[in-house]
PDB file of C-alpha atoms in Angstrom:
ATOM      1  CA  MET Z  36      -0.069  -0.221   0.608  1.00  0.00           C
ATOM      2  CA  GLU Z  37       1.329   3.516  -0.814  1.00  0.00           C
ATOM      3  CA  LEU Z  38       0.526   6.444   0.929  1.00  0.00           C
ATOM      4  CA  ALA Z  39       0.384   9.894  -0.908  1.00  0.00           C
ATOM      5  CA  ASP Z  40       2.520  12.595   1.082  1.00  0.00           C
ATOM      6  CA  PRO Z  41      -0.208  14.888   3.118  1.00  0.00           C
ATOM      7  CA  ILE Z  42       1.832  17.765   2.508  1.00  0.00           C
ATOM      8  CA  ASP Z  43       2.020  18.116  -1.044  1.00  0.00           C
ATOM      9  CA  PHE Z  44       0.317  20.821  -2.425  1.00  0.00           C
ATOM     10  CA  GLY Z  45       1.868  21.881  -5.771  1.00  0.00           C
ATOM     11  CA  GLY Z  46      -0.156  22.400  -8.241  1.00  0.00           C
ATOM     12  CA  ARG Z  47      -3.899  23.408  -5.719  1.00  0.00           C
ATOM     13  CA  ALA Z  48      -5.082  25.591  -5.641  1.00  0.00           C
ATOM     14  CA  VAL Z  49      -6.526  27.517  -2.076  1.00  0.00           C
ATOM     15  CA  ILE Z  50      -8.017  30.795  -0.397  1.00  0.00           C
ATOM     16  CA  VAL Z  51      -7.506  31.189   2.454  1.00  0.00           C
ATOM     17  CA  THR Z  52     -10.541  34.241   4.121  1.00  0.00           C
ATOM     18  CA  GLY Z  53      -9.354  36.791   6.811  1.00  0.00           C
ATOM     19  CA  GLY Z  54      -5.258  35.003   5.446  1.00  0.00           C
ATOM     20  CA  THR Z  55      -4.304  38.667   5.445  1.00  0.00           C
ATOM     21  CA  LYS Z  56      -2.929  38.312   9.711  1.00  0.00           C
ATOM     22  CA  GLY Z  57      -3.036  36.053  12.538  1.00  0.00           C
ATOM     23  CA  ILE Z  58      -4.234  32.591  12.097  1.00  0.00           C
ATOM     24  CA  GLY Z  59      -5.029  33.108   8.306  1.00  0.00           C
ATOM     25  CA  ALA Z  60      -1.875  34.825   7.812  1.00  0.00           C
ATOM     26  CA  VAL Z  61      -0.319  31.331   9.038  1.00  0.00           C
ATOM     27  CA  ILE Z  62      -2.649  29.448   7.049  1.00  0.00           C
ATOM     28  CA  ALA Z  63      -1.924  30.510   4.336  1.00  0.00           C
ATOM     29  CA  GLU Z  64       1.737  30.554   4.801  1.00  0.00           C
ATOM     30  CA  THR Z  65       1.544  27.097   5.426  1.00  0.00           C
ATOM     31  CA  PHE Z  66      -0.060  26.542   2.430  1.00  0.00           C
ATOM     32  CA  LEU Z  67       2.468  27.745   0.174  1.00  0.00           C
ATOM     33  CA  ALA Z  68       5.520  26.428   2.503  1.00  0.00           C
ATOM     34  CA  ALA Z  69       3.337  22.785   1.392  1.00  0.00           C
ATOM     35  CA  GLY Z  70       3.614  24.036  -2.166  1.00  0.00           C
ATOM     36  CA  ALA Z  71       0.233  26.322  -3.384  1.00  0.00           C
ATOM     37  CA  GLU Z  72      -0.768  28.199  -4.739  1.00  0.00           C
ATOM     38  CA  VAL Z  73      -2.845  30.627  -2.552  1.00  0.00           C
ATOM     39  CA  MET Z  74      -5.098  33.723  -2.067  1.00  0.00           C
ATOM     40  CA  VAL Z  75      -6.114  35.803   0.564  1.00  0.00           C
ATOM     41  CA  CYS Z  76      -8.299  38.517   0.980  1.00  0.00           C
ATOM     42  CA  GLY Z  77      -9.494  41.501   2.997  1.00  0.00           C
ATOM     43  CA  ARG Z  78     -11.504  45.018   3.048  1.00  0.00           C
ATOM     44  CA  THR Z  79      -7.688  46.330   2.428  1.00  0.00           C
ATOM     45  CA  ALA Z  80      -4.468  45.315   1.123  1.00  0.00           C
ATOM     46  CA  PRO Z  81      -1.903  44.805   3.693  1.00  0.00           C
ATOM     47  CA  ALA Z  82       1.455  45.828   4.335  1.00  0.00           C
ATOM     48  CA  THR Z  83       2.994  42.820   3.054  1.00  0.00           C
ATOM     49  CA  LEU Z  84       1.900  39.249   2.251  1.00  0.00           C
ATOM     50  CA  PRO Z  85       2.590  36.070   3.590  1.00  0.00           C
ATOM     51  CA  ALA Z  86       4.904  34.264   2.362  1.00  0.00           C
ATOM     52  CA  SER Z  87       6.643  31.337   2.550  1.00  0.00           C
ATOM     53  CA  GLY Z  88      10.225  29.954   0.303  1.00  0.00           C
ATOM     54  CA  GLY Z  89      10.250  32.622  -1.884  1.00  0.00           C
ATOM     55  CA  ARG Z  90       6.993  33.418  -3.542  1.00  0.00           C
ATOM     56  CA  SER Z  91       3.853  34.943  -2.060  1.00  0.00           C
ATOM     57  CA  ALA Z  92      -0.081  34.574  -1.703  1.00  0.00           C
ATOM     58  CA  ALA Z  93      -2.234  36.812  -4.428  1.00  0.00           C
ATOM     59  CA  PHE Z  94      -4.534  39.304  -2.599  1.00  0.00           C
ATOM     60  CA  HIS Z  95      -8.267  40.003  -3.803  1.00  0.00           C
ATOM     61  CA  ALA Z  96     -10.182  42.988  -1.246  1.00  0.00           C
ATOM     62  CA  THR Z  97     -12.920  41.311  -1.334  1.00  0.00           C
ATOM     63  CA  ASP Z  98     -15.813  42.099   1.608  1.00  0.00           C
ATOM     64  CA  VAL Z  99     -17.056  38.560   1.671  1.00  0.00           C
ATOM     65  CA  ARG Z 100     -19.806  39.971   3.286  1.00  0.00           C
ATOM     66  CA  ASP Z 101     -21.615  41.005   0.123  1.00  0.00           C
ATOM     67  CA  PRO Z 102     -22.338  38.097  -1.467  1.00  0.00           C
ATOM     68  CA  THR Z 103     -21.218  38.893  -5.068  1.00  0.00           C
ATOM     69  CA  ALA Z 104     -17.891  40.457  -3.957  1.00  0.00           C
ATOM     70  CA  ALA Z 105     -17.038  36.924  -2.457  1.00  0.00           C
ATOM     71  CA  ALA Z 106     -18.590  34.929  -5.915  1.00  0.00           C
ATOM     72  CA  GLY Z 107     -15.783  37.669  -7.657  1.00  0.00           C
ATOM     73  CA  LEU Z 108     -13.705  36.265  -5.024  1.00  0.00           C
ATOM     74  CA  VAL Z 109     -13.513  32.279  -5.798  1.00  0.00           C
ATOM     75  CA  ALA Z 110     -13.817  33.946  -9.711  1.00  0.00           C
ATOM     76  CA  ALA Z 111     -10.161  35.621  -9.640  1.00  0.00           C
ATOM     77  CA  ALA Z 112      -8.965  32.605  -8.174  1.00  0.00           C
ATOM     78  CA  ALA Z 113      -9.753  30.260  -9.765  1.00  0.00           C
ATOM     79  CA  GLU Z 114      -9.141  31.709 -13.260  1.00  0.00           C
ATOM     80  CA  ARG Z 115      -5.377  33.162 -11.531  1.00  0.00           C
ATOM     81  CA  PHE Z 116      -5.054  29.648 -11.169  1.00  0.00           C
ATOM     82  CA  GLY Z 117      -6.615  27.745 -13.289  1.00  0.00           C
ATOM     83  CA  ARG Z 118      -8.854  26.305 -10.355  1.00  0.00           C
ATOM     84  CA  LEU Z 119      -9.648  25.741  -6.873  1.00  0.00           C
ATOM     85  CA  ASP Z 120      -8.843  23.043  -4.386  1.00  0.00           C
ATOM     86  CA  VAL Z 121      -9.512  24.261  -1.037  1.00  0.00           C
ATOM     87  CA  LEU Z 122     -11.572  27.161   1.043  1.00  0.00           C
ATOM     88  CA  VAL Z 123     -10.254  27.922   3.844  1.00  0.00           C
ATOM     89  CA  ASN Z 124     -13.297  30.002   5.457  1.00  0.00           C
ATOM     90  CA  ASN Z 125     -11.306  31.643   8.193  1.00  0.00           C
ATOM     91  CA  ALA Z 126     -12.540  35.231   8.424  1.00  0.00           C
ATOM     92  CA  GLY Z 127     -14.468  35.920  11.182  1.00  0.00           C
ATOM     93  CA  GLY Z 128     -14.169  37.272  15.354  1.00  0.00           C
ATOM     94  CA  SER Z 129     -16.302  39.816  16.842  1.00  0.00           C
ATOM     95  CA  PRO Z 130     -15.176  41.877  19.866  1.00  0.00           C
ATOM     96  CA  ASP Z 131     -17.894  41.392  23.313  1.00  0.00           C
ATOM     97  CA  ALA Z 132     -20.894  43.286  24.038  1.00  0.00           C
ATOM     98  CA  ASP Z 133     -23.841  42.959  26.518  1.00  0.00           C
ATOM     99  CA  ALA Z 134     -25.986  41.355  25.361  1.00  0.00           C
ATOM    100  CA  ALA Z 135     -29.301  43.066  26.665  1.00  0.00           C
ATOM    101  CA  THR Z 136     -27.852  46.388  25.390  1.00  0.00           C
ATOM    102  CA  VAL Z 137     -26.176  45.542  22.406  1.00  0.00           C
ATOM    103  CA  SER Z 138     -27.338  47.373  18.776  1.00  0.00           C
ATOM    104  CA  PRO Z 139     -29.520  45.333  16.097  1.00  0.00           C
ATOM    105  CA  ARG Z 140     -26.996  46.202  13.850  1.00  0.00           C
ATOM    106  CA  PHE Z 141     -24.053  45.238  15.696  1.00  0.00           C
ATOM    107  CA  VAL Z 142     -25.683  42.010  15.880  1.00  0.00           C
ATOM    108  CA  GLU Z 143     -26.692  41.757  12.518  1.00  0.00           C
ATOM    109  CA  LYS Z 144     -23.142  42.619  11.461  1.00  0.00           C
ATOM    110  CA  VAL Z 145     -21.186  40.210  13.537  1.00  0.00           C
ATOM    111  CA  VAL Z 146     -23.233  37.247  11.865  1.00  0.00           C
ATOM    112  CA  ALA Z 147     -22.682  38.007   8.894  1.00  0.00           C
ATOM    113  CA  LEU Z 148     -19.406  38.214   9.546  1.00  0.00           C
ATOM    114  CA  ASN Z 149     -18.900  34.789  11.328  1.00  0.00           C
ATOM    115  CA  LEU Z 150     -22.689  33.370   9.029  1.00  0.00           C
ATOM    116  CA  LEU Z 151     -22.980  34.206   5.932  1.00  0.00           C
ATOM    117  CA  ALA Z 152     -19.923  35.254   4.746  1.00  0.00           C
ATOM    118  CA  PRO Z 153     -18.473  31.114   4.518  1.00  0.00           C
ATOM    119  CA  PHE Z 154     -22.013  30.173   2.908  1.00  0.00           C
ATOM    120  CA  TYR Z 155     -21.290  33.309   0.522  1.00  0.00           C
ATOM    121  CA  VAL Z 156     -18.044  31.905  -0.765  1.00  0.00           C
ATOM    122  CA  ALA Z 157     -18.501  28.486   0.274  1.00  0.00           C
ATOM    123  CA  GLN Z 158     -20.638  28.760  -2.374  1.00  0.00           C
ATOM    124  CA  ALA Z 159     -19.014  30.065  -5.247  1.00  0.00           C
ATOM    125  CA  ALA Z 160     -16.239  27.036  -4.740  1.00  0.00           C
ATOM    126  CA  ASN Z 161     -19.200  24.701  -4.015  1.00  0.00           C
ATOM    127  CA  LEU Z 162     -19.667  25.896  -8.559  1.00  0.00           C
ATOM    128  CA  VAL Z 163     -15.876  25.748  -9.116  1.00  0.00           C
ATOM    129  CA  MET Z 164     -14.993  22.103  -7.231  1.00  0.00           C
ATOM    130  CA  ARG Z 165     -17.281  20.679  -8.510  1.00  0.00           C
ATOM    131  CA  GLU Z 166     -16.184  20.935 -11.935  1.00  0.00           C
ATOM    132  CA  GLN Z 167     -13.149  19.415 -11.449  1.00  0.00           C
ATOM    133  CA  PRO Z 168     -13.023  14.918 -11.099  1.00  0.00           C
ATOM    134  CA  GLU Z 169     -10.511  15.965  -7.721  1.00  0.00           C
ATOM    135  CA  GLY Z 170     -14.000  17.880  -6.704  1.00  0.00           C
ATOM    136  CA  GLY Z 171     -12.249  20.509  -3.604  1.00  0.00           C
ATOM    137  CA  ALA Z 172     -12.563  20.968  -0.069  1.00  0.00           C
ATOM    138  CA  VAL Z 173     -14.014  23.483   2.048  1.00  0.00           C
ATOM    139  CA  ILE Z 174     -12.856  23.861   6.302  1.00  0.00           C
ATOM    140  CA  ASN Z 175     -14.348  25.831   8.141  1.00  0.00           C
ATOM    141  CA  ILE Z 176     -13.186  28.149  11.451  1.00  0.00           C
ATOM    142  CA  GLY Z 177     -14.937  28.168  14.686  1.00  0.00           C
ATOM    143  CA  SER Z 178     -14.660  28.155  18.301  1.00  0.00           C
ATOM    144  CA  VAL Z 179     -15.376  26.617  21.687  1.00  0.00           C
ATOM    145  CA  SER Z 180     -17.412  28.928  21.808  1.00  0.00           C
ATOM    146  CA  ALA Z 181     -20.176  27.505  19.466  1.00  0.00           C
ATOM    147  CA  HIS Z 182     -20.605  24.556  22.799  1.00  0.00           C
ATOM    148  CA  ASP Z 183     -19.489  27.107  26.027  1.00  0.00           C
ATOM    149  CA  PRO Z 184     -19.913  30.219  25.184  1.00  0.00           C
ATOM    150  CA  GLN Z 185     -18.924  32.920  27.436  1.00  0.00           C
ATOM    151  CA  PRO Z 186     -20.294  36.210  28.702  1.00  0.00           C
ATOM    152  CA  GLY Z 187     -20.074  38.920  26.505  1.00  0.00           C
ATOM    153  CA  THR Z 188     -20.491  36.728  23.156  1.00  0.00           C
ATOM    154  CA  ALA Z 189     -24.229  36.177  22.571  1.00  0.00           C
ATOM    155  CA  ALA Z 190     -24.406  37.129  18.479  1.00  0.00           C
ATOM    156  CA  TYR Z 191     -20.947  35.618  18.343  1.00  0.00           C
ATOM    157  CA  SER Z 192     -22.051  32.301  20.031  1.00  0.00           C
ATOM    158  CA  ALA Z 193     -24.849  32.036  18.078  1.00  0.00           C
ATOM    159  CA  ALA Z 194     -23.270  32.519  14.480  1.00  0.00           C
ATOM    160  CA  LYS Z 195     -20.632  30.008  15.437  1.00  0.00           C
ATOM    161  CA  ALA Z 196     -22.680  27.717  17.028  1.00  0.00           C
ATOM    162  CA  GLY Z 197     -25.102  28.026  12.714  1.00  0.00           C
ATOM    163  CA  LEU Z 198     -21.359  27.271  11.423  1.00  0.00           C
ATOM    164  CA  LEU Z 199     -21.079  24.349  12.730  1.00  0.00           C
ATOM    165  CA  GLY Z 200     -24.908  23.104  11.797  1.00  0.00           C
ATOM    166  CA  LEU Z 201     -23.630  25.311   7.835  1.00  0.00           C
ATOM    167  CA  THR Z 202     -20.882  23.002   7.960  1.00  0.00           C
ATOM    168  CA  ARG Z 203     -23.180  19.424   8.381  1.00  0.00           C
ATOM    169  CA  ALA Z 204     -25.405  20.315   6.380  1.00  0.00           C
ATOM    170  CA  LEU Z 205     -22.793  21.701   3.249  1.00  0.00           C
ATOM    171  CA  ALA Z 206     -21.694  18.273   3.661  1.00  0.00           C
ATOM    172  CA  LEU Z 207     -24.755  16.240   3.346  1.00  0.00           C
ATOM    173  CA  GLU Z 208     -25.430  18.350   0.078  1.00  0.00           C
ATOM    174  CA  TRP Z 209     -22.325  18.316  -1.318  1.00  0.00           C
ATOM    175  CA  ALA Z 210     -20.096  15.186  -1.334  1.00  0.00           C
ATOM    176  CA  PRO Z 211     -18.868  12.649  -2.931  1.00  0.00           C
ATOM    177  CA  THR Z 212     -17.331  16.035  -4.659  1.00  0.00           C
ATOM    178  CA  VAL Z 213     -16.395  18.380  -2.328  1.00  0.00           C
ATOM    179  CA  ARG Z 214     -15.603  17.932   1.464  1.00  0.00           C
ATOM    180  CA  VAL Z 215     -16.838  20.391   3.797  1.00  0.00           C
ATOM    181  CA  ASN Z 216     -14.966  20.079   7.456  1.00  0.00           C
ATOM    182  CA  HIS Z 217     -15.465  22.499  10.069  1.00  0.00           C
ATOM    183  CA  ILE Z 218     -12.411  23.159  13.317  1.00  0.00           C
ATOM    184  CA  THR Z 219     -13.348  24.389  16.894  1.00  0.00           C
ATOM    185  CA  ALA Z 220     -10.974  26.800  17.973  1.00  0.00           C
ATOM    186  CA  GLY Z 221      -9.987  27.436  21.059  1.00  0.00           C
ATOM    187  CA  LEU Z 222      -7.893  30.191  22.735  1.00  0.00           C
ATOM    188  CA  VAL Z 223      -5.282  30.665  19.887  1.00  0.00           C
ATOM    189  CA  ARG Z 224      -2.451  33.286  20.767  1.00  0.00           C
ATOM    190  CA  THR Z 225      -2.043  36.157  18.634  1.00  0.00           C
ATOM    191  CA  ALA Z 226      -1.448  39.439  18.689  1.00  0.00           C
ATOM    192  CA  ASP Z 227      -4.878  40.714  17.979  1.00  0.00           C
ATOM    193  CA  ALA Z 228      -6.390  38.166  20.728  1.00  0.00           C
ATOM    194  CA  ALA Z 229      -3.552  39.994  23.232  1.00  0.00           C
ATOM    195  CA  ALA Z 230      -6.017  41.881  25.576  1.00  0.00           C
ATOM    196  CA  LEU Z 231      -7.779  37.616  26.269  1.00  0.00           C
ATOM    197  CA  TYR Z 232      -4.989  37.014  27.629  1.00  0.00           C
ATOM    198  CA  GLY Z 233      -4.179  39.015  30.518  1.00  0.00           C
ATOM    199  CA  ASP Z 234      -1.686  40.977  32.371  1.00  0.00           C
ATOM    200  CA  ASP Z 235       0.094  37.271  32.582  1.00  0.00           C
ATOM    201  CA  GLY Z 236       0.738  36.810  28.965  1.00  0.00           C
ATOM    202  CA  GLY Z 237      -1.972  34.048  28.822  1.00  0.00           C
ATOM    203  CA  ALA Z 238       0.006  31.694  32.322  1.00  0.00           C
ATOM    204  CA  ALA Z 239      -3.412  31.318  34.260  1.00  0.00           C
ATOM    205  CA  VAL Z 240      -5.386  30.892  30.933  1.00  0.00           C
ATOM    206  CA  ALA Z 241      -3.385  28.136  29.816  1.00  0.00           C
ATOM    207  CA  GLY Z 242      -4.147  26.609  33.115  1.00  0.00           C
ATOM    208  CA  ILE Z 243      -6.907  26.098  32.931  1.00  0.00           C
ATOM    209  CA  VAL Z 244      -6.378  23.507  29.087  1.00  0.00           C
ATOM    210  CA  PRO Z 245      -4.820  20.711  29.886  1.00  0.00           C
ATOM    211  CA  MET Z 246      -2.477  20.823  27.670  1.00  0.00           C
ATOM    212  CA  GLY Z 247      -0.924  23.571  29.745  1.00  0.00           C
ATOM    213  CA  ARG Z 248      -0.350  26.364  26.819  1.00  0.00           C
ATOM    214  CA  LEU Z 249      -2.684  28.254  24.536  1.00  0.00           C
ATOM    215  CA  ALA Z 250      -2.575  27.512  21.247  1.00  0.00           C
ATOM    216  CA  VAL Z 251      -0.519  29.388  18.325  1.00  0.00           C
ATOM    217  CA  PRO Z 252      -1.967  29.850  14.727  1.00  0.00           C
ATOM    218  CA  ALA Z 253       0.648  27.177  13.454  1.00  0.00           C
ATOM    219  CA  ASP Z 254      -1.868  24.238  15.614  1.00  0.00           C
ATOM    220  CA  VAL Z 255      -5.162  25.793  13.687  1.00  0.00           C
ATOM    221  CA  ALA Z 256      -3.028  25.858  10.483  1.00  0.00           C
ATOM    222  CA  HIS Z 257      -1.536  21.854  10.885  1.00  0.00           C
ATOM    223  CA  ALA Z 258      -4.917  21.290  11.113  1.00  0.00           C
ATOM    224  CA  CYS Z 259      -6.243  22.642   7.852  1.00  0.00           C
ATOM    225  CA  LEU Z 260      -3.280  20.860   5.822  1.00  0.00           C
ATOM    226  CA  TRP Z 261      -4.538  17.538   6.965  1.00  0.00           C
ATOM    227  CA  LEU Z 262      -7.879  17.994   6.696  1.00  0.00           C
ATOM    228  CA  ALA Z 263      -7.469  19.475   2.809  1.00  0.00           C
ATOM    229  CA  GLY Z 264      -5.006  16.459   2.083  1.00  0.00           C
ATOM    230  CA  PRO Z 265      -5.351  12.546   0.965  1.00  0.00           C
ATOM    231  CA  HIS Z 266      -5.299  11.298   4.270  1.00  0.00           C
ATOM    232  CA  ALA Z 267      -8.525  12.395   4.961  1.00  0.00           C
ATOM    233  CA  ALA Z 268     -10.186  11.708   2.028  1.00  0.00           C
ATOM    234  CA  TYR Z 269     -12.859   9.932   3.945  1.00  0.00           C
ATOM    235  CA  ILE Z 270     -12.859  13.088   6.310  1.00  0.00           C
ATOM    236  CA  ASN Z 271     -16.458  14.448   6.051  1.00  0.00           C
ATOM    237  CA  GLY Z 272     -18.951  16.834   7.936  1.00  0.00           C
ATOM    238  CA  ALA Z 273     -16.406  16.377  10.945  1.00  0.00           C
ATOM    239  CA  ASP Z 274     -15.682  19.255  13.822  1.00  0.00           C
ATOM    240  CA  LEU Z 275     -12.080  18.654  14.451  1.00  0.00           C
ATOM    241  CA  ALA Z 276     -11.407  19.942  18.055  1.00  0.00           C
ATOM    242  CA  VAL Z 277      -7.976  22.276  18.131  1.00  0.00           C
ATOM    243  CA  HIS Z 278      -8.751  23.538  21.674  1.00  0.00           C
ATOM    244  CA  GLY Z 279      -5.997  21.678  23.229  1.00  0.00           C
ATOM    245  CA  GLY Z 280      -8.110  19.219  25.311  1.00  0.00           C
ATOM    246  CA  GLY Z 281     -11.058  22.182  26.439  1.00  0.00           C
ATOM    247  CA  GLU Z 282     -10.871  23.542  30.034  1.00  0.00           C
ATOM    248  CA  ILE Z 283     -10.177  21.910  33.024  1.00  0.00           C
ATOM    249  CA  PRO Z 284     -13.581  21.430  35.121  1.00  0.00           C
ATOM    250  CA  ALA Z 285     -14.042  24.545  37.705  1.00  0.00           C
ATOM    251  CA  ARG Z 286     -14.832  21.822  40.252  1.00  0.00           C
ATOM    252  CA  ASP Z 287     -11.543  20.256  39.459  1.00  0.00           C
ATOM    253  CA  LEU Z 288      -9.110  23.518  39.673  1.00  0.00           C
ATOM    254  CA  ALA Z 289     -11.367  24.528  43.071  1.00  0.00           C
ATOM    255  CA  ARG Z 290      -9.749  20.840  44.047  1.00  0.00           C
ATOM    256  CA  ARG Z 291      -6.616  21.021  43.215  1.00  0.00           C
ATOM    257  CA  ALA Z 292      -6.267  24.726  44.700  1.00  0.00           C
ATOM    258  CA  PRO Z 293      -4.244  25.595  47.463  1.00  0.00           C
ATOM    259  CA  ARG Z 294      -6.542  25.859  51.219  1.00  0.00           C
ATOM    260  CA  LEU Z 295      -6.216  28.362  53.102  1.00  0.00           C
ATOM    261  CA  PRO Z 296      -6.138  27.966  56.903  1.00  0.00           C
ATOM    262  CA  PHE Z 297      -9.510  28.807  58.776  1.00  0.00           C
ATOM    263  CA  SER Z 298      -9.791  31.351  60.340  1.00  0.00           C
ATOM    264  CA  SER Z 299     -13.042  32.335  62.586  1.00  0.00           C
ATOM    265  CA  PRO Z 300     -14.755  36.100  62.337  1.00  0.00           C
TER     266      PRO Z 300
END
């Protein structure tokens, strides 16, 4: 039995939405390092594009919340590369907001970016991929918030839960030609997320993760590479958890905490 090379993406084309910074940029660099041609998008061009081995990603200015712009992104990639093999729906995020007072406009924008945009880009990508003998793969980058919402994340958590449901629905409809999978990402150490970690640089947060550290963007990127590759050819409609084991239950943390000596008032 011969095994295909799981990291050889030579001759293949990839789109990474939100691929100009943070996790998306590292995903783009990882596919470039594996030999793929990569297109990234954002609303404005970055100062530098993701690069690896002397090759850089192509850039297409896109607001993925606009279905016409999303279709234009896919058309630009297919025209430039002659094909489209992988779509990584990475664009997303939201600041925390009080659900009791948040504006309808805020909710609409959060849902549009985290749920509607992946749908729009995936629809357009499927039209290209389904005409290729090799088909294609769509990977949606989700969040632990879909499974375990935190205060201040009502709209975001709802949208990410919807993304997981969307993944499973599209996986049913588009197989076997196009596979659709989901990654549940935990806390990832990026410059933009530094404010979430606290003054200790994330040490306290890392202490509640079974792996003992926060994720780094490469952890998510390597998962994308596997899901898009030949060793995952039968993986469809899956939710791959990249969160270091989740969070240690509060009751266990309380049990481990040093007990203060009892003193009467």
